[in-house]
Amino acid sequence: MTAPTLTGALELRRVNAGYGKVAVLHDVDLVVPDGGILALLGPNGAGKSTLLRVASGRTQPTSGTVVLRGQDVTGRSPERLARTGLCSVPEGRAVFPNLSVTDNLRMWTYRPGLSRKDVEERAFARFPRLKDRRRQLAGRLSGGEQQMLAMSRALTANPDVLLLDEISMGLAPVVAAELFSLVRQIADSGTPVLLVEQFARTALEIADTVAVMSQGRIRVTGSPDEVRDRVLETYLHADTAHARQDPAPS
């Protein structure tokens, strides 16, 4: 299947990356469209999180280029990329558990001209539940509320691109569904989203574009309807390969 021609807010061009001598990404080309949600799907070990780490500056590629709004940003630190407009919510939520909700928000007031009041108003408008818990320690929030806090911090300065890594991990299905609905609202308000997700079915329901990844390569890109069968095939193949490697139970 031929990938559609897209205007990119974020592009990875022939990116290779890994850890030490272990290569994980192999000549990856990926375009995050300037609008909507691109869901990056694939089985465990496909390289999805490594791709997101490269895009966010947390892992440097061994070769290739990362382009944000037409500008080469390869090698920039996560902090500098965040100031440029590329914000991410990594796997694990990454909130400060011993700080209150409002203090967590203030920690990410990194763009000039943003007051604490501006930050809180934007966050609480997007996530009203956090307003009721604004004085509560982040570590005492529910898992879903912690994820909302992590997302609200990333949205503080109206990012040009938002990267989300496994936001549903460890959450009850009803809470995950609420978060995915919020992601859809964020994209509809004009922020392009790259969503890395293990649970393909839900991601397919909210995505505008889907890229399917396996063994460190992008295998196919298209609309959810176009790639649905390929997604199922990729996951099934990975499960079968894993089963072959596992010893039979005694």
mmCIF file of C-alpha atoms in Angstrom:
data_model
loop_
_atom_site.group_PDB
_atom_site.id
_atom_site.type_symbol
_atom_site.label_atom_id
_atom_site.label_comp_id
_atom_site.label_asym_id
_atom_site.label_seq_id
_atom_site.Cartn_x
_atom_site.Cartn_y
_atom_site.Cartn_z
ATOM 1 C CA MET A 1 0.000 0.000 0.000
ATOM 2 C CA THR A 2 1.322 3.445 -0.909
ATOM 3 C CA ALA A 3 1.329 5.977 1.904
ATOM 4 C CA PRO A 4 -0.715 9.113 1.220
ATOM 5 C CA THR A 5 1.070 12.379 0.452
ATOM 6 C CA LEU A 6 0.905 14.450 3.622
ATOM 7 C CA THR A 7 1.982 17.835 4.882
ATOM 8 C CA GLY A 8 4.155 17.068 7.867
ATOM 9 C CA ALA A 9 4.221 18.819 11.215
ATOM 10 C CA LEU A 10 6.916 16.339 12.283
ATOM 11 C CA GLU A 11 8.986 14.064 10.058
ATOM 12 C CA LEU A 12 11.490 11.290 10.646
ATOM 13 C CA ARG A 13 13.630 10.703 7.580
ATOM 14 C CA ARG A 14 15.612 7.470 7.166
ATOM 15 C CA VAL A 15 16.165 7.238 10.907
ATOM 16 C CA ASN A 16 18.304 4.496 12.404
ATOM 17 C CA ALA A 17 18.673 4.113 16.159
ATOM 18 C CA GLY A 18 19.416 1.590 18.862
ATOM 19 C CA TYR A 19 21.086 0.950 22.184
ATOM 20 C CA GLY A 20 24.760 0.119 22.122
ATOM 21 C CA LYS A 21 25.307 -2.476 19.427
ATOM 22 C CA VAL A 22 21.636 -3.418 19.276
ATOM 23 C CA ALA A 23 19.908 -1.785 16.303
ATOM 24 C CA VAL A 24 16.207 -1.096 16.867
ATOM 25 C CA LEU A 25 15.069 1.295 14.113
ATOM 26 C CA HIS A 26 15.963 0.625 10.489
ATOM 27 C CA ASP A 27 15.644 3.440 7.922
ATOM 28 C CA VAL A 28 12.377 4.680 9.392
ATOM 29 C CA ASP A 29 10.417 7.255 7.423
ATOM 30 C CA LEU A 30 7.381 8.693 9.206
ATOM 31 C CA VAL A 31 5.308 11.826 8.646
ATOM 32 C CA VAL A 32 3.027 13.212 11.357
ATOM 33 C CA PRO A 33 0.391 15.186 9.427
ATOM 34 C CA ASP A 34 -0.283 18.821 10.224
ATOM 35 C CA GLY A 35 -3.568 17.989 11.920
ATOM 36 C CA GLY A 36 -5.357 15.011 13.418
ATOM 37 C CA ILE A 37 -4.056 11.876 15.099
ATOM 38 C CA LEU A 38 -1.418 9.538 13.729
ATOM 39 C CA ALA A 39 -1.537 6.253 15.651
ATOM 40 C CA LEU A 40 1.672 4.231 15.604
ATOM 41 C CA LEU A 41 0.745 0.605 16.200
ATOM 42 C CA GLY A 42 2.641 -2.631 16.475
ATOM 43 C CA PRO A 43 3.376 -5.523 18.820
ATOM 44 C CA ASN A 44 5.732 -5.381 21.791
ATOM 45 C CA GLY A 45 9.314 -4.964 20.648
ATOM 46 C CA ALA A 46 8.368 -3.377 17.321
ATOM 47 C CA GLY A 47 10.351 -0.222 18.092
ATOM 48 C CA LYS A 48 7.458 2.155 18.751
ATOM 49 C CA SER A 49 8.737 3.644 22.002
ATOM 50 C CA THR A 50 12.264 3.958 20.604
ATOM 51 C CA LEU A 51 10.861 5.906 17.671
ATOM 52 C CA LEU A 52 9.069 8.218 20.084
ATOM 53 C CA ARG A 53 12.255 8.653 22.136
ATOM 54 C CA VAL A 54 14.114 9.712 18.995
ATOM 55 C CA ALA A 55 11.350 12.108 17.986
ATOM 56 C CA SER A 56 11.335 13.720 21.448
ATOM 57 C CA GLY A 57 15.132 13.986 21.728
ATOM 58 C CA ARG A 58 15.521 11.438 24.527
ATOM 59 C CA THR A 59 17.451 9.064 22.261
ATOM 60 C CA GLN A 60 19.803 10.258 19.544
ATOM 61 C CA PRO A 61 19.606 8.526 16.155
ATOM 62 C CA THR A 62 22.717 6.899 14.754
ATOM 63 C CA SER A 63 21.739 8.350 11.385
ATOM 64 C CA GLY A 64 18.797 10.117 9.789
ATOM 65 C CA THR A 65 16.991 13.376 10.381
ATOM 66 C CA VAL A 66 14.189 14.678 12.602
ATOM 67 C CA VAL A 67 12.337 17.657 11.122
ATOM 68 C CA LEU A 68 9.877 19.871 13.010
ATOM 69 C CA ARG A 69 7.846 22.324 10.941
ATOM 70 C CA GLY A 70 10.458 22.204 8.203
ATOM 71 C CA GLN A 71 13.390 22.743 10.568
ATOM 72 C CA ASP A 72 16.078 20.135 11.217
ATOM 73 C CA VAL A 73 15.993 19.495 14.981
ATOM 74 C CA THR A 74 18.113 16.331 15.040
ATOM 75 C CA GLY A 75 20.187 16.124 18.203
ATOM 76 C CA ARG A 76 18.302 18.752 20.176
ATOM 77 C CA SER A 77 17.593 18.043 23.829
ATOM 78 C CA PRO A 78 14.042 17.284 25.021
ATOM 79 C CA GLU A 79 14.003 20.616 26.883
ATOM 80 C CA ARG A 80 14.951 22.590 23.799
ATOM 81 C CA LEU A 81 12.454 20.696 21.668
ATOM 82 C CA ALA A 82 9.732 21.434 24.232
ATOM 83 C CA ARG A 83 10.530 25.145 23.989
ATOM 84 C CA THR A 84 10.346 24.830 20.215
ATOM 85 C CA GLY A 85 6.880 23.313 20.449
ATOM 86 C CA LEU A 86 7.383 19.547 20.501
ATOM 87 C CA CYS A 87 5.965 18.194 23.767
ATOM 88 C CA SER A 88 5.696 14.599 24.902
ATOM 89 C CA VAL A 89 4.011 12.516 27.576
ATOM 90 C CA PRO A 90 6.287 9.509 28.097
ATOM 91 C CA GLU A 91 5.211 6.091 29.256
ATOM 92 C CA GLY A 92 4.756 6.079 33.036
ATOM 93 C CA ARG A 93 3.064 9.517 33.320
ATOM 94 C CA ALA A 94 6.141 11.296 34.740
ATOM 95 C CA VAL A 95 4.497 13.539 37.303
ATOM 96 C CA PHE A 96 6.155 14.819 40.463
ATOM 97 C CA PRO A 97 4.360 12.763 43.148
ATOM 98 C CA ASN A 98 5.395 14.915 46.123
ATOM 99 C CA LEU A 99 4.211 18.166 44.548
ATOM 100 C CA SER A 100 0.637 19.388 44.340
ATOM 101 C CA VAL A 101 -1.268 19.480 41.088
ATOM 102 C CA THR A 102 -0.733 23.226 40.713
ATOM 103 C CA ASP A 103 2.973 22.945 41.490
ATOM 104 C CA ASN A 104 3.310 20.230 38.859
ATOM 105 C CA LEU A 105 1.738 22.593 36.341
ATOM 106 C CA ARG A 106 4.049 25.421 37.341
ATOM 107 C CA MET A 107 7.112 23.212 36.778
ATOM 108 C CA TRP A 108 6.348 23.262 33.059
ATOM 109 C CA THR A 109 5.846 26.988 32.643
ATOM 110 C CA TYR A 110 8.821 27.198 30.307
ATOM 111 C CA ARG A 111 7.595 29.531 27.552
ATOM 112 C CA PRO A 112 7.943 33.321 27.943
ATOM 113 C CA GLY A 113 4.748 35.213 28.650
ATOM 114 C CA LEU A 114 2.963 32.407 30.476
ATOM 115 C CA SER A 115 1.834 33.212 33.994
ATOM 116 C CA ARG A 116 0.868 30.665 36.618
ATOM 117 C CA LYS A 117 -2.720 31.814 36.246
ATOM 118 C CA ASP A 118 -2.614 31.193 32.479
ATOM 119 C CA VAL A 119 -1.214 27.711 33.019
ATOM 120 C CA GLU A 120 -3.841 26.743 35.565
ATOM 121 C CA GLU A 121 -6.730 28.163 33.559
ATOM 122 C CA ARG A 122 -5.724 26.224 30.451
ATOM 123 C CA ALA A 123 -5.193 22.994 32.350
ATOM 124 C CA PHE A 124 -8.397 23.180 34.353
ATOM 125 C CA ALA A 125 -10.452 24.126 31.302
ATOM 126 C CA ARG A 126 -9.190 21.008 29.538
ATOM 127 C CA PHE A 127 -9.303 18.730 32.602
ATOM 128 C CA PRO A 128 -11.948 20.023 35.063
ATOM 129 C CA ARG A 129 -11.356 17.104 37.422
ATOM 130 C CA LEU A 130 -7.889 18.441 38.188
ATOM 131 C CA LYS A 131 -9.318 21.746 39.406
ATOM 132 C CA ASP A 132 -11.103 19.942 42.239
ATOM 133 C CA ARG A 133 -7.788 18.327 43.182
ATOM 134 C CA ARG A 134 -5.474 21.274 42.568
ATOM 135 C CA ARG A 135 -4.055 21.234 46.128
ATOM 136 C CA GLN A 136 -3.723 17.453 46.278
ATOM 137 C CA LEU A 137 -0.350 15.745 45.940
ATOM 138 C CA ALA A 138 0.044 14.241 42.484
ATOM 139 C CA GLY A 139 1.100 10.926 44.003
ATOM 140 C CA ARG A 140 -2.333 10.589 45.596
ATOM 141 C CA LEU A 141 -4.250 11.020 42.359
ATOM 142 C CA SER A 142 -5.765 8.036 40.592
ATOM 143 C CA GLY A 143 -3.876 6.608 37.629
ATOM 144 C CA GLY A 144 -6.204 8.310 35.181
ATOM 145 C CA GLU A 145 -5.900 11.641 36.968
ATOM 146 C CA GLN A 146 -2.103 11.387 36.954
ATOM 147 C CA GLN A 147 -2.229 10.817 33.213
ATOM 148 C CA MET A 148 -4.478 13.859 32.821
ATOM 149 C CA LEU A 149 -1.977 15.900 34.813
ATOM 150 C CA ALA A 150 0.901 14.703 32.651
ATOM 151 C CA MET A 151 -1.051 15.570 29.516
ATOM 152 C CA SER A 152 -2.106 18.973 30.863
ATOM 153 C CA ARG A 153 1.501 19.895 31.620
ATOM 154 C CA ALA A 154 2.464 19.022 28.045
ATOM 155 C CA LEU A 155 -0.421 21.120 26.716
ATOM 156 C CA THR A 156 0.430 24.142 28.869
ATOM 157 C CA ALA A 157 2.032 26.159 26.085
ATOM 158 C CA ASN A 158 -0.132 25.063 23.140
ATOM 159 C CA PRO A 159 2.447 22.723 21.562
ATOM 160 C CA ASP A 160 2.897 22.434 17.826
ATOM 161 C CA VAL A 161 3.015 18.633 18.105
ATOM 162 C CA LEU A 162 2.047 16.331 20.984
ATOM 163 C CA LEU A 163 3.655 12.904 21.445
ATOM 164 C CA LEU A 164 1.833 10.354 23.614
ATOM 165 C CA ASP A 165 3.344 7.028 24.646
ATOM 166 C CA GLU A 166 1.034 4.264 25.913
ATOM 167 C CA ILE A 167 -1.289 6.586 27.852
ATOM 168 C CA SER A 168 -3.725 3.741 28.552
ATOM 169 C CA MET A 169 -1.149 1.521 30.265
ATOM 170 C CA GLY A 170 -2.351 0.221 33.624
ATOM 171 C CA LEU A 171 -5.717 1.965 33.427
ATOM 172 C CA ALA A 172 -9.209 0.515 33.573
ATOM 173 C CA PRO A 173 -10.907 0.400 30.147
ATOM 174 C CA VAL A 174 -13.469 3.063 31.079
ATOM 175 C CA VAL A 175 -10.700 5.449 32.200
ATOM 176 C CA ALA A 176 -8.640 4.734 29.097
ATOM 177 C CA ALA A 177 -11.684 5.448 26.927
ATOM 178 C CA GLU A 178 -12.096 8.818 28.635
ATOM 179 C CA LEU A 179 -8.450 9.686 27.931
ATOM 180 C CA PHE A 180 -8.748 8.683 24.288
ATOM 181 C CA SER A 181 -11.799 10.914 23.983
ATOM 182 C CA LEU A 182 -9.731 13.788 25.365
ATOM 183 C CA VAL A 183 -6.970 13.048 22.846
ATOM 184 C CA ARG A 184 -9.539 13.278 20.077
ATOM 185 C CA GLN A 185 -10.653 16.666 21.426
ATOM 186 C CA ILE A 186 -7.045 17.891 21.565
ATOM 187 C CA ALA A 187 -6.488 16.918 17.934
ATOM 188 C CA ASP A 188 -9.777 18.494 16.869
ATOM 189 C CA SER A 189 -8.692 21.753 18.507
ATOM 190 C CA GLY A 190 -5.715 21.916 16.144
ATOM 191 C CA THR A 191 -2.808 20.108 17.820
ATOM 192 C CA PRO A 192 -1.278 17.281 15.742
ATOM 193 C CA VAL A 193 -0.856 14.123 17.830
ATOM 194 C CA LEU A 194 1.471 11.151 17.439
ATOM 195 C CA LEU A 195 -0.059 8.397 19.560
ATOM 196 C CA VAL A 196 1.949 5.271 20.324
ATOM 197 C CA GLU A 197 -0.414 2.623 21.615
ATOM 198 C CA GLN A 198 -0.397 -1.100 22.295
ATOM 199 C CA PHE A 199 -4.186 -1.479 22.214
ATOM 200 C CA ALA A 200 -4.880 -1.311 18.507
ATOM 201 C CA ARG A 201 -8.659 -1.535 18.536
ATOM 202 C CA THR A 202 -9.222 1.665 20.509
ATOM 203 C CA ALA A 203 -6.499 3.566 18.675
ATOM 204 C CA LEU A 204 -8.040 2.645 15.323
ATOM 205 C CA GLU A 205 -11.327 4.167 16.474
ATOM 206 C CA ILE A 206 -9.889 7.633 17.109
ATOM 207 C CA ALA A 207 -6.997 7.871 14.619
ATOM 208 C CA ASP A 208 -7.078 9.738 11.318
ATOM 209 C CA THR A 209 -3.945 8.008 10.030
ATOM 210 C CA VAL A 210 -2.298 4.772 11.143
ATOM 211 C CA ALA A 211 1.284 3.566 10.744
ATOM 212 C CA VAL A 212 1.952 -0.110 11.414
ATOM 213 C CA MET A 213 5.393 -1.000 12.733
ATOM 214 C CA SER A 214 7.184 -4.295 13.229
ATOM 215 C CA GLN A 215 10.831 -5.288 13.674
ATOM 216 C CA GLY A 216 11.959 -1.667 13.681
ATOM 217 C CA ARG A 217 10.390 -0.712 10.355
ATOM 218 C CA ILE A 218 7.240 1.073 9.226
ATOM 219 C CA ARG A 219 5.391 -1.569 7.227
ATOM 220 C CA VAL A 220 2.353 0.357 6.026
ATOM 221 C CA THR A 221 0.651 3.727 6.463
ATOM 222 C CA GLY A 222 -2.928 4.645 5.638
ATOM 223 C CA SER A 223 -6.384 5.331 6.997
ATOM 224 C CA PRO A 224 -7.745 3.070 9.775
ATOM 225 C CA ASP A 225 -9.974 1.256 7.289
ATOM 226 C CA GLU A 226 -7.118 0.756 4.828
ATOM 227 C CA VAL A 227 -4.701 -0.774 7.320
ATOM 228 C CA ARG A 228 -7.056 -2.579 9.716
ATOM 229 C CA ASP A 229 -6.365 -6.018 8.276
ATOM 230 C CA ARG A 230 -2.615 -5.378 8.235
ATOM 231 C CA VAL A 231 -2.721 -4.368 11.907
ATOM 232 C CA LEU A 232 -4.415 -7.625 12.869
ATOM 233 C CA GLU A 233 -1.998 -9.622 10.699
ATOM 234 C CA THR A 234 1.035 -7.931 12.298
ATOM 235 C CA TYR A 235 -0.156 -8.559 15.851
ATOM 236 C CA LEU A 236 -1.132 -12.166 15.072
ATOM 237 C CA HIS A 237 2.250 -12.851 13.470
ATOM 238 C CA ALA A 238 4.046 -11.436 16.515
ATOM 239 C CA ASP A 239 1.954 -13.554 18.888
ATOM 240 C CA THR A 240 2.645 -16.671 16.826
ATOM 241 C CA ALA A 241 6.388 -16.011 16.721
ATOM 242 C CA HIS A 242 6.431 -15.439 20.480
ATOM 243 C CA ALA A 243 4.555 -18.700 21.083
ATOM 244 C CA ARG A 244 7.116 -20.596 19.024
ATOM 245 C CA GLN A 245 9.911 -19.233 21.190
ATOM 246 C CA ASP A 246 8.247 -20.136 24.481
ATOM 247 C CA PRO A 247 8.838 -23.645 25.829
ATOM 248 C CA ALA A 248 5.772 -25.818 26.059
ATOM 249 C CA PRO A 249 4.354 -26.117 29.564
ATOM 250 C CA SER A 250 5.282 -29.305 31.373
#
